[in-house]
GROMACS .gro file of C-alpha atoms in nm:
model
  388
    1MET     CA    1  -8.939   0.833   0.653
    2THR     CA    2  -8.883   1.182   0.435
    3HIS     CA    3  -8.528   1.042   0.310
    4PHE     CA    4  -8.696   0.677   0.269
    5LEU     CA    5  -8.938   0.808   0.057
    6ILE     CA    6  -8.742   0.983  -0.184
    7ARG     CA    7  -8.444   0.693  -0.211
    8THR     CA    8  -8.773   0.487  -0.305
    9PHE     CA    9  -8.912   0.718  -0.530
   10ILE     CA   10  -8.672   0.941  -0.698
   11LYS     CA   11  -8.387   0.788  -0.925
   12ASP     CA   12  -8.034   0.967  -0.885
   13TYR     CA   13  -8.226   1.170  -0.570
   14LYS     CA   14  -7.926   1.347  -0.523
   15ASN     CA   15  -7.880   1.508  -0.837
   16THR     CA   16  -8.138   1.821  -0.796
   17GLN     CA   17  -8.057   2.028  -1.094
   18ASN     CA   18  -8.132   1.748  -1.363
   19PRO     CA   19  -8.504   1.848  -1.455
   20ASP     CA   20  -8.649   1.476  -1.446
   21VAL     CA   21  -8.492   1.488  -1.101
   22ARG     CA   22  -8.686   1.849  -0.975
   23LYS     CA   23  -9.025   1.664  -1.213
   24LYS     CA   24  -9.040   1.393  -0.977
   25TYR     CA   25  -8.943   1.566  -0.652
   26GLY     CA   26  -9.318   1.751  -0.729
   27GLN     CA   27  -9.459   1.478  -0.863
   28LEU     CA   28  -9.389   1.285  -0.555
   29ALA     CA   29  -9.488   1.587  -0.303
   30GLY     CA   30  -9.830   1.597  -0.461
   31VAL     CA   31  -9.917   1.200  -0.468
   32VAL     CA   32  -9.833   1.217  -0.094
   33GLY     CA   33 -10.008   1.551  -0.026
   34ILE     CA   34 -10.316   1.387  -0.205
   35ILE     CA   35 -10.376   1.056  -0.046
   36SER     CA   36 -10.252   1.222   0.336
   37ASN     CA   37 -10.501   1.502   0.269
   38LEU     CA   38 -10.795   1.283   0.176
   39LEU     CA   39 -10.695   1.041   0.455
   40LEU     CA   40 -10.757   1.380   0.695
   41CYS     CA   41 -11.039   1.500   0.487
   42SER     CA   42 -11.270   1.222   0.569
   43THR     CA   43 -11.171   1.156   0.900
   44LYS     CA   44 -11.210   1.498   1.010
   45ILE     CA   45 -11.524   1.566   0.878
   46VAL     CA   46 -11.687   1.207   1.016
   47ILE     CA   47 -11.527   1.326   1.384
   48GLY     CA   48 -11.673   1.693   1.317
   49ILE     CA   49 -12.011   1.549   1.205
   50ILE     CA   50 -12.044   1.261   1.515
   51ILE     CA   51 -11.990   1.529   1.784
   52HIS     CA   52 -12.102   1.837   1.567
   53SER     CA   53 -11.864   2.045   1.536
   54ILE     CA   54 -11.814   2.313   1.293
   55ALA     CA   55 -11.462   2.367   1.342
   56ILE     CA   56 -11.348   2.071   1.326
   57ILE     CA   57 -11.553   2.017   1.025
   58ALA     CA   58 -11.457   2.324   0.851
   59ASP     CA   59 -11.120   2.189   0.917
   60GLY     CA   60 -11.125   1.845   0.761
   61ILE     CA   61 -11.268   2.115   0.461
   62ASN     CA   62 -10.941   2.271   0.457
   63ASN     CA   63 -10.731   1.932   0.423
   64LEU     CA   64 -10.988   1.869   0.068
   65ALA     CA   65 -10.843   2.212  -0.026
   66ASP     CA   66 -10.518   2.110   0.063
   67ALA     CA   67 -10.534   1.724  -0.166
   68ALA     CA   68 -10.686   1.968  -0.483
   69SER     CA   69 -10.350   2.187  -0.433
   70SER     CA   70 -10.099   1.904  -0.391
   71ILE     CA   71 -10.351   1.784  -0.726
   72ILE     CA   72 -10.238   2.127  -0.916
   73THR     CA   73  -9.875   2.036  -0.783
   74LEU     CA   74  -9.834   1.733  -0.957
   75ILE     CA   75 -10.029   1.847  -1.285
   76GLY     CA   76  -9.800   2.212  -1.226
   77PHE     CA   77  -9.455   2.016  -1.222
   78LYS     CA   78  -9.545   1.794  -1.502
   79MET     CA   79  -9.582   2.061  -1.711
   80ALA     CA   80  -9.340   2.353  -1.588
   81ALA     CA   81  -9.044   2.060  -1.703
   82LYS     CA   82  -9.156   2.077  -2.032
   83PRO     CA   83  -8.884   2.191  -2.256
   84GLU     CA   84  -8.863   2.480  -2.429
   85ASP     CA   85  -9.049   2.554  -2.758
   86LYS     CA   86  -9.136   2.763  -3.034
   87GLU     CA   87  -9.346   2.996  -2.850
   88HIS     CA   88  -9.182   2.953  -2.548
   89PRO     CA   89  -8.765   2.955  -2.622
   90TYR     CA   90  -8.699   3.040  -2.256
   91GLY     CA   91  -8.925   2.670  -2.151
   92HIS     CA   92  -9.246   2.609  -1.922
   93ALA     CA   93  -9.100   2.641  -1.534
   94ARG     CA   94  -9.311   2.965  -1.446
   95ILE     CA   95  -9.579   2.750  -1.431
   96GLU     CA   96  -9.423   2.617  -1.102
   97TYR     CA   97  -9.518   2.985  -1.020
   98LEU     CA   98  -9.862   2.970  -1.175
   99SER     CA   99  -9.936   2.674  -0.989
  100GLY     CA  100  -9.898   2.797  -0.659
  101LEU     CA  101 -10.061   3.098  -0.726
  102LEU     CA  102 -10.351   2.864  -0.808
  103ILE     CA  103 -10.329   2.710  -0.469
  104SER     CA  104 -10.336   3.026  -0.319
  105ILE     CA  105 -10.641   3.164  -0.474
  106ILE     CA  106 -10.796   2.833  -0.365
  107ILE     CA  107 -10.715   2.909  -0.050
  108ILE     CA  108 -10.802   3.236   0.022
  109PHE     CA  109 -11.216   3.121  -0.138
  110ILE     CA  110 -11.211   2.837   0.114
  111GLY     CA  111 -11.118   3.034   0.371
  112PHE     CA  112 -11.433   3.308   0.304
  113GLN     CA  113 -11.647   2.991   0.266
  114LEU     CA  114 -11.534   2.855   0.607
  115LEU     CA  115 -11.590   3.201   0.822
  116LYS     CA  116 -11.959   3.249   0.660
  117THR     CA  117 -12.028   2.930   0.803
  118SER     CA  118 -11.869   2.958   1.143
  119PHE     CA  119 -12.004   3.294   1.211
  120GLU     CA  120 -12.382   3.187   1.130
  121LYS     CA  121 -12.237   2.852   1.393
  122VAL     CA  122 -12.138   3.213   1.650
  123LEU     CA  123 -12.488   3.342   1.583
  124HIS     CA  124 -12.671   2.973   1.681
  125PRO     CA  125 -12.406   2.765   1.894
  126GLU     CA  126 -12.446   2.391   1.955
  127VAL     CA  127 -12.328   2.158   2.171
  128LEU     CA  128 -12.088   1.984   2.138
  129GLU     CA  129 -12.042   1.608   2.192
  130PHE     CA  130 -11.682   1.490   2.383
  131ASN     CA  131 -11.566   1.161   2.229
  132LEU     CA  132 -11.209   1.064   2.332
  133THR     CA  133 -11.168   0.824   2.042
  134SER     CA  134 -11.216   1.164   1.837
  135ILE     CA  135 -10.991   1.368   2.024
  136LEU     CA  136 -10.716   1.114   1.990
  137ILE     CA  137 -10.784   1.133   1.642
  138LEU     CA  138 -10.725   1.459   1.578
  139VAL     CA  139 -10.378   1.483   1.737
  140PHE     CA  140 -10.300   1.193   1.517
  141ALA     CA  141 -10.429   1.413   1.202
  142ILE     CA  142 -10.203   1.714   1.363
  143ALA     CA  143  -9.898   1.449   1.408
  144ILE     CA  144  -9.976   1.424   1.020
  145LYS     CA  145  -9.924   1.746   0.888
  146VAL     CA  146  -9.610   1.826   1.085
  147TRP     CA  147  -9.478   1.534   0.894
  148GLN     CA  148  -9.642   1.697   0.583
  149ALA     CA  149  -9.506   2.019   0.651
  150ALA     CA  150  -9.118   1.889   0.745
  151PHE     CA  151  -9.156   1.653   0.407
  152ASN     CA  152  -9.235   1.991   0.176
  153ILE     CA  153  -9.013   2.216   0.337
  154SER     CA  154  -8.744   1.961   0.267
  155ALA     CA  155  -8.838   1.873  -0.088
  156GLY     CA  156  -8.826   2.234  -0.193
  157LYS     CA  157  -8.514   2.334   0.010
  158LYS     CA  158  -8.366   2.057  -0.169
  159ILE     CA  159  -8.528   2.142  -0.559
  160ASN     CA  160  -8.512   2.541  -0.405
  161SER     CA  161  -8.946   2.510  -0.522
  162ILE     CA  162  -9.150   2.819  -0.386
  163ALA     CA  163  -9.464   2.590  -0.464
  164LEU     CA  164  -9.319   2.283  -0.254
  165ILE     CA  165  -9.232   2.525   0.049
  166ALA     CA  166  -9.488   2.727  -0.033
  167THR     CA  167  -9.719   2.401   0.045
  168GLY     CA  168  -9.532   2.238   0.334
  169THR     CA  169  -9.607   2.675   0.510
  170ASP     CA  170  -9.923   2.576   0.439
  171SER     CA  171  -9.922   2.224   0.555
  172ARG     CA  172  -9.750   2.417   0.946
  173ASN     CA  173 -10.057   2.666   0.909
  174ASP     CA  174 -10.257   2.414   0.944
  175VAL     CA  175 -10.077   2.209   1.196
  176ILE     CA  176 -10.143   2.520   1.405
  177ALA     CA  177 -10.524   2.566   1.289
  178THR     CA  178 -10.626   2.223   1.421
  179THR     CA  179 -10.449   2.272   1.728
  180ALA     CA  180 -10.650   2.587   1.788
  181VAL     CA  181 -10.990   2.368   1.714
  182LEU     CA  182 -10.859   2.161   1.928
  183ALA     CA  183 -10.821   2.337   2.222
  184GLY     CA  184 -11.134   2.488   2.193
  185ILE     CA  185 -11.306   2.156   2.228
  186LEU     CA  186 -11.093   2.125   2.561
  187ILE     CA  187 -11.172   2.465   2.668
  188GLY     CA  188 -11.493   2.413   2.603
  189LYS     CA  189 -11.540   2.035   2.779
  190ALA     CA  190 -11.381   2.238   3.100
  191THR     CA  191 -11.582   2.530   3.080
  192ASN     CA  192 -11.889   2.458   2.881
  193LEU     CA  193 -11.808   2.810   2.658
  194HIS     CA  194 -11.921   2.754   2.327
  195LEU     CA  195 -11.613   2.833   2.169
  196ASP     CA  196 -11.636   2.616   1.820
  197GLY     CA  197 -11.800   2.891   1.611
  198ILE     CA  198 -11.509   3.114   1.745
  199MET     CA  199 -11.257   2.892   1.741
  200GLY     CA  200 -11.405   2.846   1.343
  201CYS     CA  201 -11.387   3.194   1.262
  202GLY     CA  202 -11.053   3.204   1.398
  203VAL     CA  203 -10.903   2.888   1.176
  204ALA     CA  204 -11.044   3.106   0.870
  205LEU     CA  205 -10.944   3.393   0.916
  206PHE     CA  206 -10.624   3.236   0.917
  207ILE     CA  207 -10.664   3.036   0.620
  208ILE     CA  208 -10.736   3.340   0.463
  209TRP     CA  209 -10.459   3.533   0.597
  210SER     CA  210 -10.243   3.249   0.453
  211GLY     CA  211 -10.338   3.235   0.147
  212ILE     CA  212 -10.256   3.617   0.143
  213LYS     CA  213  -9.977   3.570   0.173
  214LEU     CA  214  -9.889   3.241   0.004
  215ILE     CA  215 -10.013   3.440  -0.261
  216GLN     CA  216  -9.721   3.777  -0.247
  217GLU     CA  217  -9.480   3.488  -0.182
  218THR     CA  218  -9.565   3.326  -0.570
  219ALA     CA  219  -9.682   3.628  -0.750
  220SER     CA  220  -9.311   3.834  -0.674
  221PRO     CA  221  -9.079   3.599  -0.910
  222LEU     CA  222  -9.358   3.658  -1.137
  223LEU     CA  223  -9.340   4.026  -1.124
  224GLY     CA  224  -8.945   3.985  -1.148
  225GLU     CA  225  -8.740   3.980  -0.858
  226ALA     CA  226  -8.390   4.087  -0.762
  227PRO     CA  227  -8.151   3.775  -0.860
  228ASP     CA  228  -8.021   3.536  -0.564
  229PRO     CA  229  -7.682   3.783  -0.415
  230ALA     CA  230  -7.541   3.425  -0.354
  231LEU     CA  231  -7.595   3.383  -0.701
  232VAL     CA  232  -7.456   3.724  -0.810
  233GLU     CA  233  -7.155   3.677  -0.613
  234ALA     CA  234  -7.091   3.375  -0.722
  235ILE     CA  235  -7.088   3.535  -1.136
  236PHE     CA  236  -6.886   3.809  -0.950
  237GLU     CA  237  -6.582   3.596  -0.775
  238GLY     CA  238  -6.586   3.370  -1.099
  239VAL     CA  239  -6.450   3.668  -1.354
  240LYS     CA  240  -6.288   3.863  -1.138
  241SER     CA  241  -6.064   3.573  -1.028
  242ARG     CA  242  -5.950   3.533  -1.407
  243GLU     CA  243  -5.632   3.658  -1.501
  244GLY     CA  244  -5.655   3.899  -1.756
  245VAL     CA  245  -5.993   4.087  -1.610
  246LEU     CA  246  -5.973   4.446  -1.508
  247GLY     CA  247  -6.350   4.520  -1.384
  248ILE     CA  248  -6.692   4.393  -1.413
  249HIS     CA  249  -7.067   4.638  -1.451
  250ASP     CA  250  -7.381   4.603  -1.624
  251LEU     CA  251  -7.465   4.204  -1.449
  252VAL     CA  252  -7.835   4.097  -1.548
  253VAL     CA  253  -7.985   3.800  -1.420
  254HIS     CA  254  -8.313   3.687  -1.560
  255SER     CA  255  -8.504   3.376  -1.443
  256TYR     CA  256  -8.738   3.195  -1.625
  257GLY     CA  257  -8.784   2.973  -1.322
  258PRO     CA  258  -8.634   2.688  -1.119
  259GLY     CA  259  -8.326   2.596  -1.383
  260ARG     CA  260  -8.417   2.829  -1.619
  261THR     CA  261  -8.185   3.150  -1.553
  262PHE     CA  262  -8.018   3.373  -1.809
  263ALA     CA  263  -7.760   3.561  -1.710
  264SER     CA  264  -7.576   3.887  -1.922
  265ILE     CA  265  -7.216   4.061  -1.807
  266HIS     CA  266  -6.972   4.362  -1.921
  267ILE     CA  267  -6.639   4.249  -1.858
  268GLU     CA  268  -6.360   4.476  -1.896
  269VAL     CA  269  -6.027   4.375  -1.980
  270ASP     CA  270  -5.742   4.542  -2.195
  271ALA     CA  271  -5.769   4.750  -2.487
  272ASP     CA  272  -5.384   4.708  -2.590
  273GLY     CA  273  -5.456   4.299  -2.532
  274ASP     CA  274  -5.388   4.026  -2.751
  275LEU     CA  275  -5.797   4.029  -2.917
  276MET     CA  276  -5.780   3.642  -2.986
  277GLU     CA  277  -5.631   3.527  -2.633
  278ILE     CA  278  -5.882   3.767  -2.491
  279HIS     CA  279  -6.169   3.606  -2.682
  280ASP     CA  280  -6.065   3.258  -2.586
  281MET     CA  281  -6.054   3.382  -2.215
  282ILE     CA  282  -6.389   3.499  -2.268
  283ASP     CA  283  -6.549   3.218  -2.402
  284ASN     CA  284  -6.360   2.987  -2.136
  285ILE     CA  285  -6.539   3.203  -1.803
  286GLU     CA  286  -6.889   3.246  -2.031
  287LYS     CA  287  -6.857   2.815  -2.078
  288GLU     CA  288  -6.724   2.691  -1.730
  289LEU     CA  289  -6.931   2.922  -1.520
  290SER     CA  290  -7.266   2.828  -1.711
  291ASP     CA  291  -7.202   2.462  -1.609
  292ALA     CA  292  -7.069   2.552  -1.263
  293LEU     CA  293  -7.414   2.769  -1.121
  294HIS     CA  294  -7.636   2.577  -1.443
  295ILE     CA  295  -7.744   2.918  -1.583
  296HIS     CA  296  -7.719   3.053  -1.916
  297LEU     CA  297  -7.439   3.331  -1.942
  298VAL     CA  298  -7.309   3.561  -2.165
  299ALA     CA  299  -7.102   3.760  -2.121
  300HIS     CA  300  -6.937   4.080  -2.339
  301MET     CA  301  -6.589   4.233  -2.308
  302ASP     CA  302  -6.571   4.644  -2.277
  303PRO     CA  303  -6.215   4.719  -2.397
  304VAL     CA  304  -6.070   4.946  -2.118
  305LYS     CA  305  -5.719   5.200  -2.169
  306THR     CA  306  -5.517   5.133  -1.868
  307ASN     CA  307  -5.179   5.353  -1.976
  308ASP     CA  308  -5.353   5.680  -2.071
  309PRO     CA  309  -5.333   5.935  -1.772
  310ILE     CA  310  -5.567   6.167  -1.875
  311ILE     CA  311  -5.850   5.913  -1.844
  312ALA     CA  312  -5.619   5.817  -1.516
  313GLU     CA  313  -5.683   6.122  -1.357
  314LEU     CA  314  -6.067   6.184  -1.506
  315HIS     CA  315  -6.175   5.823  -1.362
  316THR     CA  316  -6.010   5.896  -1.022
  317VAL     CA  317  -6.206   6.246  -1.035
  318ILE     CA  318  -6.529   6.120  -1.138
  319GLU     CA  319  -6.513   5.832  -0.897
  320ALA     CA  320  -6.472   6.088  -0.639
  321ALA     CA  321  -6.728   6.330  -0.701
  322LEU     CA  322  -7.030   5.983  -0.737
  323ASP     CA  323  -6.895   5.863  -0.471
  324SER     CA  324  -6.996   6.115  -0.211
  325LEU     CA  325  -7.362   6.068  -0.343
  326ASP     CA  326  -7.668   5.882  -0.233
  327GLY     CA  327  -7.745   5.567  -0.418
  328VAL     CA  328  -7.494   5.637  -0.677
  329ILE     CA  329  -7.305   5.294  -0.704
  330GLY     CA  330  -7.039   5.348  -0.963
  331MET     CA  331  -6.863   5.394  -1.313
  332HIS     CA  332  -6.804   5.225  -1.592
  333ASP     CA  333  -6.695   5.259  -1.998
  334LEU     CA  334  -6.529   5.585  -1.955
  335ARG     CA  335  -6.427   5.758  -2.278
  336VAL     CA  336  -6.297   6.098  -2.408
  337ILE     CA  337  -6.371   6.232  -2.728
  338PRO     CA  338  -6.199   6.520  -2.848
  339GLY     CA  339  -6.391   6.835  -3.059
  340THR     CA  340  -6.317   7.131  -3.202
  341THR     CA  341  -6.497   7.322  -2.918
  342HIS     CA  342  -6.518   7.092  -2.633
  343THR     CA  343  -6.409   6.754  -2.513
  344ASN     CA  344  -6.743   6.489  -2.464
  345ILE     CA  345  -6.662   6.284  -2.170
  346ILE     CA  346  -6.877   5.995  -2.182
  347PHE     CA  347  -6.895   5.673  -1.940
  348ASP     CA  348  -7.214   5.528  -1.777
  349ALA     CA  349  -7.267   5.628  -1.389
  350VAL     CA  350  -7.524   5.335  -1.231
  351ILE     CA  351  -7.764   5.423  -0.987
  352SER     CA  352  -8.003   5.216  -0.775
  353SER     CA  353  -8.417   5.212  -0.754
  354GLU     CA  354  -8.358   5.380  -0.424
  355CYS     CA  355  -8.154   5.697  -0.513
  356LYS     CA  356  -8.322   6.053  -0.529
  357ILE     CA  357  -8.114   6.278  -0.674
  358GLU     CA  358  -8.252   6.394  -0.992
  359GLU     CA  359  -8.045   6.257  -1.298
  360SER     CA  360  -7.961   6.659  -1.379
  361GLU     CA  361  -7.781   6.707  -1.027
  362ILE     CA  362  -7.548   6.420  -1.083
  363LYS     CA  363  -7.468   6.597  -1.437
  364GLY     CA  364  -7.393   6.912  -1.288
  365ILE     CA  365  -7.184   6.794  -1.021
  366VAL     CA  366  -6.957   6.599  -1.265
  367ASN     CA  367  -6.979   6.849  -1.516
  368ARG     CA  368  -6.817   7.148  -1.236
  369ARG     CA  369  -6.585   6.869  -1.123
  370ILE     CA  370  -6.413   6.790  -1.522
  371LYS     CA  371  -6.414   7.173  -1.558
  372GLU     CA  372  -6.170   7.247  -1.297
  373ILE     CA  373  -5.924   7.004  -1.513
  374ASN     CA  374  -6.049   7.114  -1.819
  375GLN     CA  375  -6.312   7.430  -1.865
  376THR     CA  376  -6.310   7.257  -2.274
  377TYR     CA  377  -6.460   6.934  -2.060
  378PHE     CA  378  -6.813   6.835  -2.127
  379ALA     CA  379  -6.964   6.510  -1.960
  380ILE     CA  380  -7.254   6.300  -2.139
  381ILE     CA  381  -7.391   6.062  -1.896
  382THR     CA  382  -7.563   5.709  -1.963
  383PHE     CA  383  -7.740   5.651  -1.630
  384ASP     CA  384  -7.787   5.266  -1.563
  385LYS     CA  385  -7.959   5.131  -1.289
  386ALA     CA  386  -7.838   4.836  -1.101
  387TYR     CA  387  -8.002   4.521  -1.174
  388SER     CA  388  -7.796   4.280  -0.915
   0.00000   0.00000   0.00000
């Protein structure tokens, strides 16, 4: 069914990197969610009224919130697909994250409202009217939610959409919640225990917990996440595989939403090489990797002296000193600047966010090591954070 809908309503559905195709995936998911959730909502509320079950009514209202979420998804994908403009030169793709965040807030609000209603039902329980037809309809509703979850998660993975995957996860949680309500009704019928209000509270708490988890998942990319390790590895391998590349460092990746990834990298090249040939190589790397990985890549070339014995010795000594320190990842851009009374040894040290060693301590360790080579050496270190 999922594949049939995608093939029927999305032209060129395999080209998921195309912004128009991506938008159509989101719109299809939104329409499917609106129709199916409104159907579930009306069905459950009617059943709940017939058998006097606050838990089923609560679950139906949750489906109404799901329908509202699908409307937000529909609008969010349409707005996220807007091209860049003067005020937003990096596009509007992050609106998809904002729509997911809004959905999460709605879910939490509905959860608290249902918790209040269900708690009142615990204090003032009512006898449920067992209706086999209603039970069978609930089982059918669970089956629809299982399909909803599979549809949204599948579509979300195809286009790498946090919002759709979150919606699918919410549908999966609804399956668990509705199953719990159904179990409460069956247990109540078999034991004469009034579990409806308690199960309603359980459903409400589950909804609140799901909303909080969804906020964490949708807010994370807005705050700024570490880049996808697979993307980092692909960039590294794509650059290092080129003849003439001696090393790479300072890879920084910024995401402005799905399909809006910008990256910059420093590429080490032979300082004695032909400048025009090196520049042409850098241009080719930028274009080919940008096309292959669907990113915007900018490369900066760093000249490296490959035949200077002094720099080679210093590099070996400094690298050994840094390797012994936890949280220090490496070094680059080593330069030697002679002076009248001392010689500046200038380089960048890359440290991780987990590094607990003070910068002054690192400088002290490096200075002691290089002064064993020459007492006039003095280290000037620029500390870089590892962003990838």
